[in-house]
Coordinates of C-alpha atoms and ligand atoms in Angstrom, one line a residue:
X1 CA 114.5 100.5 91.3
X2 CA 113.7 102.3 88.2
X3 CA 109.7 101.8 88.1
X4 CA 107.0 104.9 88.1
X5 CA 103.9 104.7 90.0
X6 CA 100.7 106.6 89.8
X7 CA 99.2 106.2 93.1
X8 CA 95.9 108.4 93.6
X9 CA 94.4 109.6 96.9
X10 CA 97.9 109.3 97.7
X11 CA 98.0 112.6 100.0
X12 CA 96.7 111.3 103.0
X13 CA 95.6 107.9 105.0
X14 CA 96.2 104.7 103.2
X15 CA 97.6 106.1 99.7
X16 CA 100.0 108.1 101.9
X17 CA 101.2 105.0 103.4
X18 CA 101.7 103.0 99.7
X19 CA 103.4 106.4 98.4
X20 CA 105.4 106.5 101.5
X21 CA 106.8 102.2 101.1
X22 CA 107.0 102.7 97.2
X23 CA 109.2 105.7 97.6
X24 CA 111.4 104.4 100.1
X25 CA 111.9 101.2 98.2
X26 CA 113.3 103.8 95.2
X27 CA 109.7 103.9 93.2
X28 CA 108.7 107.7 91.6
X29 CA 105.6 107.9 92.7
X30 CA 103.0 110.4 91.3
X31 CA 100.0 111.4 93.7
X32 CA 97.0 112.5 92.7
X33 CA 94.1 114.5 95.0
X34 CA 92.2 117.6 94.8
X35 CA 94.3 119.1 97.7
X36 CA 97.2 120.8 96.8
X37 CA 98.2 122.1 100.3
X38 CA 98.4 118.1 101.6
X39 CA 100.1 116.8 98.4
X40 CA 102.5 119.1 98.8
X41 CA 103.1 118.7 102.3
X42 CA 103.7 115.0 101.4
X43 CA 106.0 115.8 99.1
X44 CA 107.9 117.9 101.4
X45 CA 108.0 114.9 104.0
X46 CA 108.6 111.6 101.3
X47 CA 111.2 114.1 99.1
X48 CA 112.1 114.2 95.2
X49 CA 110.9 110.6 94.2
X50 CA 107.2 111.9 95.1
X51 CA 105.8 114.1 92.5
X52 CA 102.1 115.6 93.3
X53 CA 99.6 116.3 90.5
X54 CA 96.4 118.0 91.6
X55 CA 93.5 116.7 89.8
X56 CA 89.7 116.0 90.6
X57 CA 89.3 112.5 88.9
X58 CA 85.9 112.9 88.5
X59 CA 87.1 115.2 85.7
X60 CA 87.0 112.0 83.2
X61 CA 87.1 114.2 80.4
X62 CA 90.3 115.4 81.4
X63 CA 91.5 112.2 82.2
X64 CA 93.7 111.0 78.7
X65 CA 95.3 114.4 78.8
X66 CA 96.3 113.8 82.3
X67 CA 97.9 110.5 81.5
X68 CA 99.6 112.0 78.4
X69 CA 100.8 114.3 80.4
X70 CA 102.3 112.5 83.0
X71 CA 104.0 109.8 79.9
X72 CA 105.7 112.3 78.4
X73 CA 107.1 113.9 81.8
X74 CA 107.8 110.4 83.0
X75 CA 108.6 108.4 80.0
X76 CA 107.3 105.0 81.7
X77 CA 104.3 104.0 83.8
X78 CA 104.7 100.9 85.7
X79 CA 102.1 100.6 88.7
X80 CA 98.9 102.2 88.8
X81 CA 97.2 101.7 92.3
X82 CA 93.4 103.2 92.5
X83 CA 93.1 103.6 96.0
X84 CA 91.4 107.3 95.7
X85 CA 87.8 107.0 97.2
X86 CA 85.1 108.9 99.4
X87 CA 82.4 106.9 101.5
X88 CA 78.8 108.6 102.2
X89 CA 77.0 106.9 105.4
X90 CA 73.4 107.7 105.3
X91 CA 69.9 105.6 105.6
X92 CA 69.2 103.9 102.4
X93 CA 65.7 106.0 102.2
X94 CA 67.5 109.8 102.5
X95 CA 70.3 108.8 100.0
X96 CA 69.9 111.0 96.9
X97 CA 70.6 109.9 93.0
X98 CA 72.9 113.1 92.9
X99 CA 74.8 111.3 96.1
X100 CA 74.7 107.9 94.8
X101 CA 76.5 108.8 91.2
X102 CA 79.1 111.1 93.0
X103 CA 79.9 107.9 95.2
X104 CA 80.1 106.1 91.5
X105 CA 81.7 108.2 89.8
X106 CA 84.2 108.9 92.0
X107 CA 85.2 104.9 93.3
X108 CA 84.2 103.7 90.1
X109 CA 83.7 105.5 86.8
X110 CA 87.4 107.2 87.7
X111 CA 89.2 104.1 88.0
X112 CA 87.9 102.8 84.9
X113 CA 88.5 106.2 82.9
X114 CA 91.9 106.4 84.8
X115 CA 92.8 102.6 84.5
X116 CA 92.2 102.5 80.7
X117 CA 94.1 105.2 79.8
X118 CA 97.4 103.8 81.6
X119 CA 96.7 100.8 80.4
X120 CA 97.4 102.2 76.9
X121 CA 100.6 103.4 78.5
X122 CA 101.5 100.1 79.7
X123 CA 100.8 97.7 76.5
X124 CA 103.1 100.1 74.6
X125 CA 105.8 99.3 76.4
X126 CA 107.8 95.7 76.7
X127 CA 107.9 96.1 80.7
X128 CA 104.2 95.3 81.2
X129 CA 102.8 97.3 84.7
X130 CA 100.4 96.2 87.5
X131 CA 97.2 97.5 88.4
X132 CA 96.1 97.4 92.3
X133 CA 92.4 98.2 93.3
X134 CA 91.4 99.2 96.5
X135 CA 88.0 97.9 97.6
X136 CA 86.6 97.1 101.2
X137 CA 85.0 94.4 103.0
X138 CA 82.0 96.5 102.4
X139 CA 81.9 94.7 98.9
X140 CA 81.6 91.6 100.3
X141 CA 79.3 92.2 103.6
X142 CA 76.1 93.9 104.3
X143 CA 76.8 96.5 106.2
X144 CA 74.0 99.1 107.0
X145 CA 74.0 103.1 105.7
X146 CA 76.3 102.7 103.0
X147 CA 74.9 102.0 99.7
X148 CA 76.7 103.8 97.7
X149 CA 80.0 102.8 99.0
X150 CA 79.1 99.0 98.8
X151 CA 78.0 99.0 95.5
X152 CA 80.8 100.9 94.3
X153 CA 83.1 98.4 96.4
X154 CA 81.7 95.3 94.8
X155 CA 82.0 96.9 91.0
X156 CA 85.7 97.5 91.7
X157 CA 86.4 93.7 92.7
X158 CA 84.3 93.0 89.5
X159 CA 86.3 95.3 87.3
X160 CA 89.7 93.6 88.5
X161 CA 88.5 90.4 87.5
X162 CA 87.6 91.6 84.4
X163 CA 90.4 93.8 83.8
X164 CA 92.9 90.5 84.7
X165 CA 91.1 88.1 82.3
X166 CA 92.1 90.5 79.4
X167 CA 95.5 92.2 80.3
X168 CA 97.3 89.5 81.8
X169 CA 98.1 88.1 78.6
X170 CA 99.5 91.1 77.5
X171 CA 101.7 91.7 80.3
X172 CA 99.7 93.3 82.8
X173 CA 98.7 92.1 86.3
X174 CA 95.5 93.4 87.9
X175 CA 94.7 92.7 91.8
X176 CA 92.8 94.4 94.3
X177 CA 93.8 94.6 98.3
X178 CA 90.3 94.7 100.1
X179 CA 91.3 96.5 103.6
X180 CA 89.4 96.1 106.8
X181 CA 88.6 98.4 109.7
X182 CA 92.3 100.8 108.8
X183 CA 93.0 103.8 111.3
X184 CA 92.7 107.0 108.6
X185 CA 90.1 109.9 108.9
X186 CA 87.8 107.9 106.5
X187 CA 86.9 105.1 109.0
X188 CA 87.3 107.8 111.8
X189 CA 84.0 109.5 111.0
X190 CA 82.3 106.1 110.1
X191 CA 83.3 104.4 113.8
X192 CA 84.0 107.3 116.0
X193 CA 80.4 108.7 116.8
X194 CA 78.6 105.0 116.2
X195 CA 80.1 102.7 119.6
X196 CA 78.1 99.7 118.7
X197 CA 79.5 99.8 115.2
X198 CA 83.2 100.2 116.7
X199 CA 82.6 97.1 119.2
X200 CA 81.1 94.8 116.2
X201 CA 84.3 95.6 114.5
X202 CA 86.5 95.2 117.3
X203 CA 84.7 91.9 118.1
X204 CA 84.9 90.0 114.8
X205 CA 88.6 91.2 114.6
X206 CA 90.8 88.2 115.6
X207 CA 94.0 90.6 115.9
X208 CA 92.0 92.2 118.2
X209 CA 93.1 95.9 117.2
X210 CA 92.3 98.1 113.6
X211 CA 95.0 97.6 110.9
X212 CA 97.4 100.6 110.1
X213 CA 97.7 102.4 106.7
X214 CA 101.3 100.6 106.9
X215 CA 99.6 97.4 106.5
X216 CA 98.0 98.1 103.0
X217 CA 101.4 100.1 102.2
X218 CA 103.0 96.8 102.2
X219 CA 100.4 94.2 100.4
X220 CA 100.3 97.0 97.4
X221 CA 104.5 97.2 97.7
X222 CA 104.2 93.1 97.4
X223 CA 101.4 93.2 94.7
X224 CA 103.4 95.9 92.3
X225 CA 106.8 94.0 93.1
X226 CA 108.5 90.9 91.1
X227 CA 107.6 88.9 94.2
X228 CA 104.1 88.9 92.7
X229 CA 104.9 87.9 89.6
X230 CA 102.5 85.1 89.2
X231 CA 99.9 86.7 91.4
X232 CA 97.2 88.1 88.9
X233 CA 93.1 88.5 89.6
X234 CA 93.2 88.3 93.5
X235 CA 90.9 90.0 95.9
X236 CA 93.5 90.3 98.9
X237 CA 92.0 90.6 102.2
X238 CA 94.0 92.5 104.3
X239 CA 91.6 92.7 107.7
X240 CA 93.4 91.1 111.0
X241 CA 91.1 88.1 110.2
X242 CA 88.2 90.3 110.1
X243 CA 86.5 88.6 107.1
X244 CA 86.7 85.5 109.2
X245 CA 86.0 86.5 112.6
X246 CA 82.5 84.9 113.8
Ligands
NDP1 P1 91.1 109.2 103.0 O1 89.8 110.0 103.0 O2 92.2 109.5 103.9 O3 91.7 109.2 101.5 C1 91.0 109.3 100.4 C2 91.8 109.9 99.3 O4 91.1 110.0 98.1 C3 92.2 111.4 99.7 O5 93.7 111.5 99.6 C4 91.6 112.2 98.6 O6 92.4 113.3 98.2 C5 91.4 111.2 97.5 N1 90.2 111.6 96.6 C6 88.9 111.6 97.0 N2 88.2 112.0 96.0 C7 89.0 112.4 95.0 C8 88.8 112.9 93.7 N3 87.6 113.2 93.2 N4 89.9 113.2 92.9 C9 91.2 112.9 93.4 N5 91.4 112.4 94.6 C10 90.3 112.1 95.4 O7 90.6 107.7 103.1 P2 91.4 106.3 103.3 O8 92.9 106.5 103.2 O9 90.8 105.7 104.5 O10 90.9 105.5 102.1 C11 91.6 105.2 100.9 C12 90.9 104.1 100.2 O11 90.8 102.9 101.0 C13 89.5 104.4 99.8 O12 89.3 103.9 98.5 C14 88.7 103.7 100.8 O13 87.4 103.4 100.3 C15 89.5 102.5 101.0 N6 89.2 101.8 102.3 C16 89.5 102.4 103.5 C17 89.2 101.7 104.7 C18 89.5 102.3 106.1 O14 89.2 101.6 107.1 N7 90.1 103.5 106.2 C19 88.6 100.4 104.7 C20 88.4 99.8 103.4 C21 88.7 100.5 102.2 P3 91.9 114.8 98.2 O15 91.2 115.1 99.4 O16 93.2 115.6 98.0 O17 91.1 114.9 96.9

């Protein structure tokens, strides 16, 4: 398959697990993080077709270089997934402005900044792309010491909407994949030292177990492939049912 992908974040947890399905479906996949050590040690287990940039996306000055970059090493950008994001669990009362526009700036402001400028990439060529958010149930419920996180969850489910009301015409499809309680080092530290948090997970989870990085590897494979042609706009819970466990 001759596609390019930009996926950022992809270095470890859940953007590992899309880089590693898009690459071994044939995909070039481009992953971005501020760690160079752990890109490159992805790229020494995934091989050629997974090229690491190192970049701190809250740059977004930098940001249209980086993409100008990357389209004249690449010729072509096909799938853009925005799964790069950091989470801050504090009380609502001790959470600083300084902490609540990193959170923003990082899950949101980046995306937009990053999402635009492939975007430019995309309507200049005949092939069209796809654009895949990634968001959290935390958009959707309230869940306690995270107010940065939520808000910035619930602007990225906005901004697909938006986004797929005015590129979809031109060829572009924009969804988001809204993952549940996922095994990675991020939802580690938020369930590991908090048991009662862990057990209300576990007991509004019909499947009874958290999802893998795997399982969101495989909705964003779906969402970027032909299969989804007609698939444009979506908030996809992927959750074990979480979202509707009572
Ligand atoms: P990780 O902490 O493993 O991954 C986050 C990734 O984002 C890292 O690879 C990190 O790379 C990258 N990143 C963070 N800040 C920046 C930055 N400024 N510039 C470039 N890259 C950055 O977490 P997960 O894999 O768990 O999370 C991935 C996404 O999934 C996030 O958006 C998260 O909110 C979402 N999610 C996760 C859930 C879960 O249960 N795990 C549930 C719901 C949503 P580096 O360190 O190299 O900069």
């Amino acid at each position: 398959m001759n596609k390019l992908a930009i996926v950022t974040g992809g270095g470890s947890g859940i953007g590992l697990a899309i880089t590693e399905k898009f690459v071994r479906t044939g995909i070039r996949t481009v992953i971005i993080g501020r760690d160079k050590k752990k890109l490159d040690e992805t790229q020494h287990r995934l091989g050629a077709l997974c090229e690491p940039v190192c970049y701190d996306l809250t740059c977004l000055s930098g940001i249209p270089r980086l993409v100008q970059d990357l389209h004249k090493r690449f010729g072509q950008i096909d799938v853009l997934v925005n799964n790069a994001g950091i989470n801050l669990k504090k009380e609502f009362t001790e959470v600083t402005d300084e902490e609540f526009q990193k959170i923003l700036r990082t899950n949101v402001s980046s995306i937009f900044a990053l999402s635009r400028e492939v975007v430019k990439v995309m309507l200049d060529s005949s092939a069209g792309g796809a654009v895949i958010n990634i968001s959290s149930m935390a958009s959707q419920y309230g869940i306690p010491k995270v107010i940065a996180y939520s808000a910035s969850k619930a602007a990225i489910e906005g901004m697909t909407r938006a986004m797929a009301v005015e590129l979809s015409p031109k060829g572009i499809r924009v969804n988001c994949i809204a993952p549940g309680f996922i095994a990675t080092d991020m939802s580690a530290k938020a369930l590991n030292n908090d048991p009662e948090r862990k057990q209300k997970v576990m007991s509004r989870t019909p499947m009874g177990h958290l999802g893998t990085p795997a399982n969101i590897g495989d909705a964003a494979l779906f969402l970027a492939s032909d299969a989804a042609k007609y698939i444009t706009g979506i908030v996809l819970p992927v959750d074990g049912g979480n979202s509707i466990g009572f």
